[in-house]
Short mmCIF file of C-alpha atoms in Angstrom, two decimals:
data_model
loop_
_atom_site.label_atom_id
_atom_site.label_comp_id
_atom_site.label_asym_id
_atom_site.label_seq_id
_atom_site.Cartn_x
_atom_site.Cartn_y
_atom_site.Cartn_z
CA UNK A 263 -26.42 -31.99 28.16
CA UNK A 264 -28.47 -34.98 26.54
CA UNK A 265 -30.54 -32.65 24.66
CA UNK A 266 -27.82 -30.64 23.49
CA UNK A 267 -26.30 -34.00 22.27
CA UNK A 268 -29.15 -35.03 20.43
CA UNK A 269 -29.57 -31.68 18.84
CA UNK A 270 -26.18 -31.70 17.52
CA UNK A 271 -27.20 -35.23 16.27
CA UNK A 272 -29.94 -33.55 14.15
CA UNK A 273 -27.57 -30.51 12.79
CA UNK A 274 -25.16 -33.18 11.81
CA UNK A 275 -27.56 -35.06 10.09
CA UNK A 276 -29.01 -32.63 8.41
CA UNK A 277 -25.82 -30.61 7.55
CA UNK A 278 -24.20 -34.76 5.86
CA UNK A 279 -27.28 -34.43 4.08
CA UNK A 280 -27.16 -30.89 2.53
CA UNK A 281 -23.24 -32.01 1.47
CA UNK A 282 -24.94 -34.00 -1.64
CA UNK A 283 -23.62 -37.19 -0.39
CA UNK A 284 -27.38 -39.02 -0.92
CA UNK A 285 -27.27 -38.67 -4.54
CA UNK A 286 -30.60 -41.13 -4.72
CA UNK A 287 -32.51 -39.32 -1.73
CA UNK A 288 -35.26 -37.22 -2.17
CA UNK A 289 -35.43 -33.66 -1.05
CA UNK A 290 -37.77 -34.71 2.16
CA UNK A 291 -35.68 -37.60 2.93
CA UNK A 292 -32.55 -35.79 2.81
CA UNK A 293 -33.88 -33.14 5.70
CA UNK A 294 -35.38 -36.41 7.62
CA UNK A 295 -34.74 -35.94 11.24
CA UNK A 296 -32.44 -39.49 12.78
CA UNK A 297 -34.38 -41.53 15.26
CA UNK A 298 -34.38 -39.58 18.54
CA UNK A 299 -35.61 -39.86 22.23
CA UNK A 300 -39.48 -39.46 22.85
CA UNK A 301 -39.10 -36.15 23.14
CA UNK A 302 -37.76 -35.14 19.65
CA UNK A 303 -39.64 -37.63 18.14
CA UNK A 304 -43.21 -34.95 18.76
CA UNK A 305 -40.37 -32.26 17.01
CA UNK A 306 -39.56 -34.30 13.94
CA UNK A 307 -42.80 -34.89 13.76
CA UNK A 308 -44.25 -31.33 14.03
CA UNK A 309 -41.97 -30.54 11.41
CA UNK A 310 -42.71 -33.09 9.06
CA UNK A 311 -46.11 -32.05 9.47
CA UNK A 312 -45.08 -28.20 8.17
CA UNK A 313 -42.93 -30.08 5.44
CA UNK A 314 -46.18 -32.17 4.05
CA UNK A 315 -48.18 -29.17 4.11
CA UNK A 316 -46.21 -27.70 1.76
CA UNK A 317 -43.14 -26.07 3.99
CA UNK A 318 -39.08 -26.52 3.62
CA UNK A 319 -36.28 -25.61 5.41
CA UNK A 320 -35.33 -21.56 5.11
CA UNK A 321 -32.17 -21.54 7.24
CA UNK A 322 -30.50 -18.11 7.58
CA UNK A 323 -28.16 -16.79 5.17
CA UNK A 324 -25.74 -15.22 7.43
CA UNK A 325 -24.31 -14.85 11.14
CA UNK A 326 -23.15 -17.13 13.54
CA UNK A 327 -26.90 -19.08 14.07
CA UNK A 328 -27.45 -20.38 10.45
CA UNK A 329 -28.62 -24.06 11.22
CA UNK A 330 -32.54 -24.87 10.43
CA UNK A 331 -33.45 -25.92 13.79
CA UNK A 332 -32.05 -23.88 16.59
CA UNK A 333 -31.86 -24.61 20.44
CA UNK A 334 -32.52 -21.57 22.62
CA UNK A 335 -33.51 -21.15 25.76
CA UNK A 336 -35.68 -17.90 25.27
CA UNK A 337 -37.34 -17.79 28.81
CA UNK A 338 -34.47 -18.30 31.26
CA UNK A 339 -36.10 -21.29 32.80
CA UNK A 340 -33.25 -23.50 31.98
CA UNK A 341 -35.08 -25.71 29.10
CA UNK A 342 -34.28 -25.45 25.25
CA UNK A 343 -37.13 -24.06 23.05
CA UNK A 344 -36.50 -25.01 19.19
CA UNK A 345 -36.99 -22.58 16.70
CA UNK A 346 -37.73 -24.31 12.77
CA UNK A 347 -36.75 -22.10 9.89
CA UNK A 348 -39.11 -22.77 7.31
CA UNK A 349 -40.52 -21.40 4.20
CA UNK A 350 -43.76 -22.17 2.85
CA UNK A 351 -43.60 -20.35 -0.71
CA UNK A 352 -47.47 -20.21 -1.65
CA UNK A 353 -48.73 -18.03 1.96
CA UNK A 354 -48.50 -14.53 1.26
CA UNK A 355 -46.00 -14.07 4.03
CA UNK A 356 -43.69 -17.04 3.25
CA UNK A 357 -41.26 -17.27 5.60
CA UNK A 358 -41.62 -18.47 8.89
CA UNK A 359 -39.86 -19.08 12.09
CA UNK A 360 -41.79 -21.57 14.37
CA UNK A 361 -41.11 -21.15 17.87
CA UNK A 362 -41.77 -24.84 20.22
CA UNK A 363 -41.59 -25.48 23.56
CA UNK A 364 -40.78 -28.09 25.56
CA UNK A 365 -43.89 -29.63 27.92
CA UNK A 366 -43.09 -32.32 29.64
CA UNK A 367 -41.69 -34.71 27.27
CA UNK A 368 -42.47 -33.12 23.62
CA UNK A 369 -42.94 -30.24 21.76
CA UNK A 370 -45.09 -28.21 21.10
CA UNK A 371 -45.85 -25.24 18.84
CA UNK A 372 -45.58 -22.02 21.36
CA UNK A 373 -45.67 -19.03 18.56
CA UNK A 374 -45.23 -18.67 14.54
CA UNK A 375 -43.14 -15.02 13.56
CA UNK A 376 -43.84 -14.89 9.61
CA UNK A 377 -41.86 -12.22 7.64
CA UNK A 378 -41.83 -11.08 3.88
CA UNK A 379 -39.17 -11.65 1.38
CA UNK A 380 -36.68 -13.92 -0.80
CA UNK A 381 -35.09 -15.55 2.45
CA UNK A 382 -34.61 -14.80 6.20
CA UNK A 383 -31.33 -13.30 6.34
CA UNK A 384 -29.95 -13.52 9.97
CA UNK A 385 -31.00 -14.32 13.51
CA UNK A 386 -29.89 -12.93 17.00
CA UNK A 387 -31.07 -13.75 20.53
CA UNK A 388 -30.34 -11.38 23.24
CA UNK A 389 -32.01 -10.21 26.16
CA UNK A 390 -31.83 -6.48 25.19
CA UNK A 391 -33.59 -5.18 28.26
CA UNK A 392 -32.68 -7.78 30.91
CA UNK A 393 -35.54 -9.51 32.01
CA UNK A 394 -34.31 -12.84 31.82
CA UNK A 395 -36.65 -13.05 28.36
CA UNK A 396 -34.35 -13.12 24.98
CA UNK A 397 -35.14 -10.80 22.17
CA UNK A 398 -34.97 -11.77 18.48
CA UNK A 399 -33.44 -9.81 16.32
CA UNK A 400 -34.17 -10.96 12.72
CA UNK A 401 -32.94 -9.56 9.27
CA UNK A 402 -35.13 -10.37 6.21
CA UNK A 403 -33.70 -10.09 2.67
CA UNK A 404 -36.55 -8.47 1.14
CA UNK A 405 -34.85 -7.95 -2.50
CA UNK A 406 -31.01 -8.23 -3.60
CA UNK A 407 -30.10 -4.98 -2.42
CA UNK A 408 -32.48 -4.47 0.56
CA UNK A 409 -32.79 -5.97 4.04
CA UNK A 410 -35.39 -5.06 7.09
CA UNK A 411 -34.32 -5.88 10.38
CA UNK A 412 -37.06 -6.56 12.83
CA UNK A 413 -36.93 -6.99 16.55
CA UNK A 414 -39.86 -9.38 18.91
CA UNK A 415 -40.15 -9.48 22.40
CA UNK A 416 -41.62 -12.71 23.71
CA UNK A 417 -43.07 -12.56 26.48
CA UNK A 418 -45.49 -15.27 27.40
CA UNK A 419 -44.46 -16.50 23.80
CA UNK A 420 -46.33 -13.80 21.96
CA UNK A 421 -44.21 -11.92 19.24
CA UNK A 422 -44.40 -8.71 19.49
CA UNK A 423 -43.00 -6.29 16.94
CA UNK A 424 -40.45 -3.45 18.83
CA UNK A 425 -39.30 -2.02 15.46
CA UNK A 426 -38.65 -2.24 11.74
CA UNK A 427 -36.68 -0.47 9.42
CA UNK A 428 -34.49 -1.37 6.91
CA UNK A 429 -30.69 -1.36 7.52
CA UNK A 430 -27.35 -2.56 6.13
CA UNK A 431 -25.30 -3.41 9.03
CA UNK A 432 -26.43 -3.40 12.54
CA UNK A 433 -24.81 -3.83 15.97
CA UNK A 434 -26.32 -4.40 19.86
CA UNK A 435 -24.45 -2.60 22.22
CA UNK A 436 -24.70 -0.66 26.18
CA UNK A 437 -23.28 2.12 24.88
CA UNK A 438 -24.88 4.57 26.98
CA UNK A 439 -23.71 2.00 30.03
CA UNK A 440 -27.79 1.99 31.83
CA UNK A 441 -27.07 -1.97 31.91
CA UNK A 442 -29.43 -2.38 28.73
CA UNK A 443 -28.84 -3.28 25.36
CA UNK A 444 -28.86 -0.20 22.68
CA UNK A 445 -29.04 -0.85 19.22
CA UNK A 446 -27.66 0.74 15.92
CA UNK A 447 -29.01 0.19 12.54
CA UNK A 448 -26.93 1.71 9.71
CA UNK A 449 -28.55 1.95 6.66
CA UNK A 450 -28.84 4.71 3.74
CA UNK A 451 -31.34 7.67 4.02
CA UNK A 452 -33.56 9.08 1.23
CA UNK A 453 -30.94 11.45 -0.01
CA UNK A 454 -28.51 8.18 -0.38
CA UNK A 455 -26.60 9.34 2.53
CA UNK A 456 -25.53 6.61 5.22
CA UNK A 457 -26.68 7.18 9.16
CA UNK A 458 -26.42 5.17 11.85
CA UNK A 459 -29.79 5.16 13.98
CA UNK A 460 -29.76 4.89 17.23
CA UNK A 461 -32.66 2.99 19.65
CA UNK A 462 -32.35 3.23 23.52
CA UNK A 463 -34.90 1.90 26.06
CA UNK A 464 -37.64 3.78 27.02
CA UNK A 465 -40.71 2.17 29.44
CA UNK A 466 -39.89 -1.13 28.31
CA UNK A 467 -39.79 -0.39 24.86
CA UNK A 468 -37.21 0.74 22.37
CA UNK A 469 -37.36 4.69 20.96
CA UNK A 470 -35.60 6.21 18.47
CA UNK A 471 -32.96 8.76 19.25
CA UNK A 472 -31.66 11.45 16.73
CA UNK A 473 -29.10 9.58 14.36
CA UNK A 474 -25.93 10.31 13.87
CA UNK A 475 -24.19 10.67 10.43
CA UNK A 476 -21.30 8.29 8.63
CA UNK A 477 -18.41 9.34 6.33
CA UNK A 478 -18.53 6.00 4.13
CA UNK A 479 -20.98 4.99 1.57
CA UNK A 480 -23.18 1.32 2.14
CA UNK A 481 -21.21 0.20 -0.89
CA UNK A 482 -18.15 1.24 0.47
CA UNK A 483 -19.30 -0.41 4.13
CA UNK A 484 -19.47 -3.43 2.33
CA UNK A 485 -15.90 -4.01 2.38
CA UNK A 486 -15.49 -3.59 5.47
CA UNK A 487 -15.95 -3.87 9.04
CA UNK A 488 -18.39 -2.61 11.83
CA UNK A 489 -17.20 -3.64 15.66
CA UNK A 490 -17.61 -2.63 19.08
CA UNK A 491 -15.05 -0.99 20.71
CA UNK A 492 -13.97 0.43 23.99
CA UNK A 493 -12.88 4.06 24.17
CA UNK A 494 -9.99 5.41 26.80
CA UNK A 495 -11.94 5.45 30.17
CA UNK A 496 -13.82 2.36 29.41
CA UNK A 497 -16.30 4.07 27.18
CA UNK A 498 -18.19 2.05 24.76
CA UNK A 499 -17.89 2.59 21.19
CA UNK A 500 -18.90 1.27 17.42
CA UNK A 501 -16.21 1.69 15.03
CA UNK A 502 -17.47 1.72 11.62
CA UNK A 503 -15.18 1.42 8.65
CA UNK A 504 -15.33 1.54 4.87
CA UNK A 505 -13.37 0.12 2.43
CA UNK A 506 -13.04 3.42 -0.56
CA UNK A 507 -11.86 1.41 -3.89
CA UNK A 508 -9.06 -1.17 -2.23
CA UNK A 509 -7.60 2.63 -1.65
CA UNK A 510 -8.08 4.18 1.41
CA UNK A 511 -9.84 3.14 4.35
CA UNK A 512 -11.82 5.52 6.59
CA UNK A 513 -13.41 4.87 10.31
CA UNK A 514 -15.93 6.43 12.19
CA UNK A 515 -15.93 5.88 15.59
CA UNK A 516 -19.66 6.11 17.53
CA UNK A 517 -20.49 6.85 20.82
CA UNK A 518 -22.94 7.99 23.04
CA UNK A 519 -22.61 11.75 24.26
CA UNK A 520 -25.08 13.61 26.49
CA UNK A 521 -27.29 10.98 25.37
CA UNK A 522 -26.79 11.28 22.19
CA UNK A 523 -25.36 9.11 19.51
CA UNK A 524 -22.74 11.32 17.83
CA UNK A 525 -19.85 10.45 15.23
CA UNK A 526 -16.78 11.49 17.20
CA UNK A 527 -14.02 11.30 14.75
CA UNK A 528 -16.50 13.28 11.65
CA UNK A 529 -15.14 16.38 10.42
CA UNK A 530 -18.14 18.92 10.94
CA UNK A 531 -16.89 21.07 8.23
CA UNK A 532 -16.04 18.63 5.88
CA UNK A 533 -18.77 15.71 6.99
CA UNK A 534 -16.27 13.03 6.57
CA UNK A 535 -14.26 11.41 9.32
CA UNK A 536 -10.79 12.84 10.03
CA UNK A 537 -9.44 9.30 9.81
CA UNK A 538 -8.39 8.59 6.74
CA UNK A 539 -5.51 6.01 5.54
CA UNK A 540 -3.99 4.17 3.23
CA UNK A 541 -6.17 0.81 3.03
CA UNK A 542 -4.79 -2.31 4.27
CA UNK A 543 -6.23 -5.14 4.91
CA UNK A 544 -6.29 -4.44 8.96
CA UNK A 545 -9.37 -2.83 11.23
CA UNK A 546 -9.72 -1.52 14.51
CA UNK A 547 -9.07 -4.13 17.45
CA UNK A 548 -7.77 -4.36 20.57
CA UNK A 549 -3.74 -5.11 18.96
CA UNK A 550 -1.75 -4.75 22.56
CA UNK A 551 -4.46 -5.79 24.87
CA UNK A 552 -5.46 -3.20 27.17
CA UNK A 553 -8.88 -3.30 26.54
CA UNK A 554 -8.65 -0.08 24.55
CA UNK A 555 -9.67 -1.05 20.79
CA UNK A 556 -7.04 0.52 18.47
CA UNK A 557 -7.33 1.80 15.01
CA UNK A 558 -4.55 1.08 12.55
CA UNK A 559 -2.76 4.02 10.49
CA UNK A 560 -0.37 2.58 8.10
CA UNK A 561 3.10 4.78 7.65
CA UNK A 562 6.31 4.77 6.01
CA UNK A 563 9.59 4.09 7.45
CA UNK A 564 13.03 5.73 6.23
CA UNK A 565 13.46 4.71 2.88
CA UNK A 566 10.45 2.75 2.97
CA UNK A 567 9.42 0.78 -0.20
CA UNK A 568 6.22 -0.69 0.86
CA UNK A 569 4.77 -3.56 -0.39
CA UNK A 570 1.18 -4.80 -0.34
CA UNK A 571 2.22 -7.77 1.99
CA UNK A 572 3.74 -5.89 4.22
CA UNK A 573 3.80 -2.53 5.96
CA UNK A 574 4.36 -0.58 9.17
CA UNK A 575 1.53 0.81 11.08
CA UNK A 576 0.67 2.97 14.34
CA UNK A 577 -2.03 1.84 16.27
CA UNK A 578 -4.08 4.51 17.59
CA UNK A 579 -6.81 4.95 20.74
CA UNK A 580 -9.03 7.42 21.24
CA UNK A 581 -11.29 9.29 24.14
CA UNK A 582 -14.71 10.74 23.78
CA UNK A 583 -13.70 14.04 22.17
CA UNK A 584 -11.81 12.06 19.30
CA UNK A 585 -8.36 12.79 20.19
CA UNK A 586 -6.01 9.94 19.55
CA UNK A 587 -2.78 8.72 20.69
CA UNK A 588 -0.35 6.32 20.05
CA UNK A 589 -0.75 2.49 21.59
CA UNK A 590 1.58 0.73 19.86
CA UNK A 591 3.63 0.73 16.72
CA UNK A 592 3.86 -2.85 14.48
CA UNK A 593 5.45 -4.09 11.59
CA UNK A 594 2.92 -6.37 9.83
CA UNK A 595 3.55 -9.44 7.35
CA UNK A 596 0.32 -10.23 6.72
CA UNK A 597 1.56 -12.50 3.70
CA UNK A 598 3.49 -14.73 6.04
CA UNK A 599 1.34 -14.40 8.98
CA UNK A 600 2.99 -12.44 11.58
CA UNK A 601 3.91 -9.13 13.31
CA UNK A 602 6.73 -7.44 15.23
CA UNK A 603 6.24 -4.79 18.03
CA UNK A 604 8.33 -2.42 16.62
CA UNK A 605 10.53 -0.06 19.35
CA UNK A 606 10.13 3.62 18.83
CA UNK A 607 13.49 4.09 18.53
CA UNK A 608 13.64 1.92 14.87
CA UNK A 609 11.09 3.90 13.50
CA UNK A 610 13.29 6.58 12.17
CA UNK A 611 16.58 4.70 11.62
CA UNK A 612 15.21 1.39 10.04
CA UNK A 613 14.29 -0.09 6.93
CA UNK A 614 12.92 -3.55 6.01
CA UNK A 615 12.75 -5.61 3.08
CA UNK A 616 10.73 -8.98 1.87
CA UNK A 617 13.06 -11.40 0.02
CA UNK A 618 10.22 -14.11 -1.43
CA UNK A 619 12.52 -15.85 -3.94
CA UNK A 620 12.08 -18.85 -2.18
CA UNK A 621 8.68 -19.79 -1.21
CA UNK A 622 9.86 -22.47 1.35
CA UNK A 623 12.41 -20.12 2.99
CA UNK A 624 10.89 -16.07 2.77
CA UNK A 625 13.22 -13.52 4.70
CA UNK A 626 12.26 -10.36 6.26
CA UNK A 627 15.64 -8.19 6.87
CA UNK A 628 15.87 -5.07 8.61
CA UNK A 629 18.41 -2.57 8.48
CA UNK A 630 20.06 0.44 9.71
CA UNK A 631 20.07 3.35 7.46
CA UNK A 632 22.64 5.58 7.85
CA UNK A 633 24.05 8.59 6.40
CA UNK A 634 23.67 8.80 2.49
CA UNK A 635 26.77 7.70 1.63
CA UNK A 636 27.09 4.61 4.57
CA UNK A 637 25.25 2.18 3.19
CA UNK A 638 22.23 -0.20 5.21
CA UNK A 639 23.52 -2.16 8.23
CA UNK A 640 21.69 -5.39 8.32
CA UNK A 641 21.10 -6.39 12.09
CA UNK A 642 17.98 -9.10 12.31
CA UNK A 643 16.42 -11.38 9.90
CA UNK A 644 13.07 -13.02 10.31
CA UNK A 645 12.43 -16.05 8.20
CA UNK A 646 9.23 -18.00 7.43
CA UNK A 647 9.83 -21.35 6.62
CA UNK A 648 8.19 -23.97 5.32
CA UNK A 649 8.23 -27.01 2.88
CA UNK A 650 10.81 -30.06 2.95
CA UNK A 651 12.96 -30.12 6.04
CA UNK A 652 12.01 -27.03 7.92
CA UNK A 653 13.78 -28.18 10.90
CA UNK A 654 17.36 -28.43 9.53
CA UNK A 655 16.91 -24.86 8.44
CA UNK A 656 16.40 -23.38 11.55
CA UNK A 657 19.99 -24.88 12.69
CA UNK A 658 21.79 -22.56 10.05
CA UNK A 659 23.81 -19.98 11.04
CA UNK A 660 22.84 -18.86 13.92
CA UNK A 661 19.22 -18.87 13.67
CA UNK A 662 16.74 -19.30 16.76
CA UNK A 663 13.14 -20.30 17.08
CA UNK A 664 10.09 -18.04 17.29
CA UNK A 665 7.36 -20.12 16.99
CA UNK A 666 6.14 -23.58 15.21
CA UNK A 667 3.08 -23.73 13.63
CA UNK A 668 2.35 -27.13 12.00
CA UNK A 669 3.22 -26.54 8.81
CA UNK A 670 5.44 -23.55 9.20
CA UNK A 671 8.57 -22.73 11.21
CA UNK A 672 9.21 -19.14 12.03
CA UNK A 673 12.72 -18.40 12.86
CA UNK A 674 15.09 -15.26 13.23
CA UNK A 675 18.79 -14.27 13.43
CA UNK A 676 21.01 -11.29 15.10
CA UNK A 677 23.05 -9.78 13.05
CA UNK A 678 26.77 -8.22 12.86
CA UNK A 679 25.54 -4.68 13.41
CA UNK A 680 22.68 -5.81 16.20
CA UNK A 681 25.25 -5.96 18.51
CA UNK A 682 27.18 -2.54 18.57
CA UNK A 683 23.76 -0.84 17.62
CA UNK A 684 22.31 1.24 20.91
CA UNK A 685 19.22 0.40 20.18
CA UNK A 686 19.98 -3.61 19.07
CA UNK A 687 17.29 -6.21 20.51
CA UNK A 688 18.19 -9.45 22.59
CA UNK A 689 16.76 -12.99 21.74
CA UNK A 690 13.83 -13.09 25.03
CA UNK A 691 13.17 -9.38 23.47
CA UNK A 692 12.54 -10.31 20.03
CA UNK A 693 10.38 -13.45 21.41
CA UNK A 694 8.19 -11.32 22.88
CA UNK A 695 7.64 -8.83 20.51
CA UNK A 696 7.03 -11.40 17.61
CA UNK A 697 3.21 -12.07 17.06
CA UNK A 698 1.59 -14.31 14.93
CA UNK A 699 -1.51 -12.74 13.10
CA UNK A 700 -4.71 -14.53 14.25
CA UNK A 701 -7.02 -14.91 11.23
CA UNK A 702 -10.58 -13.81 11.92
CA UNK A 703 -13.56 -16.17 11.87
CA UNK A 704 -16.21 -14.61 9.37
CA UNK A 705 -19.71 -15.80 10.50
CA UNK A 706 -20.94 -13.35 8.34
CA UNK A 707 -22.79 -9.81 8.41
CA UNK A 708 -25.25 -8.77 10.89
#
């Protein structure tokens, strides 16, 4: 726990310096290490000695490990090794990751991985083939538009190379469930079409398998998501979607079959994925917690004017073979942050509308549609409230609390025609249906 301490000491330090704060420090002194226990001292010292020789810090671009010195324990014996990201810009190979380990009380330099490039793009530890030993999985950016991905064993501390290819996304997954880690490396092929390749575990190395083939372009990937999944019978799955001009969205969904990686949801005769929608800002996740993930598949209600802030949407699983069915249906105000479960029953009969005249007090209404000539029976409002006095607003009327955030108030209130409506919803009904929408946290690309 010390160590950890003292290694969030040096991240802090080093991240107060990056924020510009020293205008009258040099470039060395700003990356100085602080004063730290024996033990770090032989670090900051090691790394002062790259930094005179001509090295600097090269911290990754991207991911969720993007400090300059990272703590790892790569050999499962329960002490830290610390990995320096460094870039020495006159060695042929520039950019380097040193690799030190702890003896007694220093460091010292256990292994050196150099790579190619303009920077070192991303870095992932995981013990792919479980023996206790962590694999690194490192993306170089080799030029603007092109990235290799490389993956080292380490045993005994010596790098060595499993594979390298280039890639645009990538993603570390058992998904033919043998208790190891596969791993999939989408990238575009010589003809500018986009595959996903596929690497399994084969005596204690990683082999290619045949690749399987994606609907979306890499430019069209870009936008938007890749994330592992679980298919109906607890299968593991990648769903891949692309982003087609702010448009339409369309998702592959990979799997292993027979062995084989295979895109379950592509069209053979058409080579594109049969699921195709109408893009909004949502992707596949788990959305009623089952531990199925669910793609979303936006539709209109009866007399539906949709709006880019909000929109209805069916949530769909799948099995192996591709076939989906419904989870869940949801109306989602991604504007004012929050969702309703909607009841299968409203689908057909409802319509909603956004009222955002007032930014401090927006109201969601839904109605019954009737015949043509009956007009729309209002029977719930949803309000989002916020700005001066939120809490005397939610005593209006007959308004009751959802949930308070802290600086909004989300209220609602049954209407006239709720109550002699067969399908109406109580108060401890619309409670739990009402979801607030939990913004991601974007580490970055893999």
């Amino acid at each position: 726990m010390m160590k950890r301490c003292w290694m969030a000491a040096i991240l802090l330090a080093v991240t107060f310096c990056l924020s510009g704060c020293l205008f009258n420090a040099s470039v060395e002194e700003l990356y100085s290490l602080p004063q730290l226990p024996p033990e770090y001292t032989e670090l900051r010292e090691r790394i002062d000695a790259i930094m005179a020789g001509g090295g600097e810090y090269a911290a990754p671009q991207s991911g969720s490990n993007i400090q300059p010195v990272q703590m790892v324990d790569l050999d499962g014996d329960g002490e830290e090794e610390a990995l320096a990201f460094m870039r020495k810009s006159a060695d042929e190979r520039p950019l380097k990751i040193y690799i030190f380990r702890s003896v007694d009380d220093s460091y010292e330099e256990a292994a050196v991985i150099e790579g190619s490039g303009s920077a070192i793009y991303s870095i992932a530890y995981t013990d792919m083939d479980q023996d206790g030993l962590q694999e690194l999985i490192v993306g170089w950016r080799v030029s603007t538009e092109l990235q290799a991905l490389t993956v080292y064993s380490l045993k005994d501390f010596q790098p060595v190379e499993l594979l390298r290819n280039t890639y645009s996304r990538y993603a570390v997954r058992d998904l033919n469930q043998d208790g190891l880690q596969e791993l999939v490396m989408i990238r575009s092929d010589d003809q500018g079409n986009t595959v996903a390749d596929y690497y399994a575990w084969s005596d204690q190395t990683l082999v290619q398998r045949p690749s399987a083939k994606i609907s979306v372009s890499i430019a069209e990937l870009s936008s938007g998501r890749v994330r592992s999944g679980m298919l109906e019978g607890g299968v593991p799955a990648l769903f891949v979607t692309g982003v087609e001009d702010s448009l339409f969205q369309v998702t592959d969904i990979l799997a292993v079959k027979n062995d084989e990686l295979v895109n379950i949801t592509m069209n053979n005769a058409t080579g594109v994925s049969t699921e195709i929608f109408r893009y909004q800002p949502l992707f596949p996740t788990d959305i009623d917690g089952d531990g199925l993930t669910e793609v979303p598949a936006p539709f209109d209600l009866a007399g539906w004017g949709s709006t880019d802030a909000c929109y209805p949407i069916n949530w769909r699983r799948y099995d192996l073979n591709g076939s989906p069915s419904l989870a869940i249906s949801t109306y989602h105000d991604v504007a004012d942050g929050w969702y309703l479960i909607l009841p299968e029953e409203w689908k057909k009969r409802v319509t909603i509308s956004r009222d955002d005249g007032d930014p401090d007090e927006i109201a969601v209404t839904f109605a019954i549609q009737g015949s043509d000539t009956e007009p729309y029976q209002e029977f719930l409002k949803i309000y989002t409230i916020s700005g001066s006095s939120p809490e005397y607003k939610i005593t209006q009327g007959s308004r009751f609390l959802l949930s308070r955030q802290a600086e909004t108030i989300f209220a609602a209130e049954l209407l006239d025609a709720n109550e002699s409506w067969d399908f109406g919803i109580t108060e401890d009904e619309l409670r739990s249906s009402f979801k607030l929408i939990v913004t991601e946290w974007a580490s970055g690309d893999d």
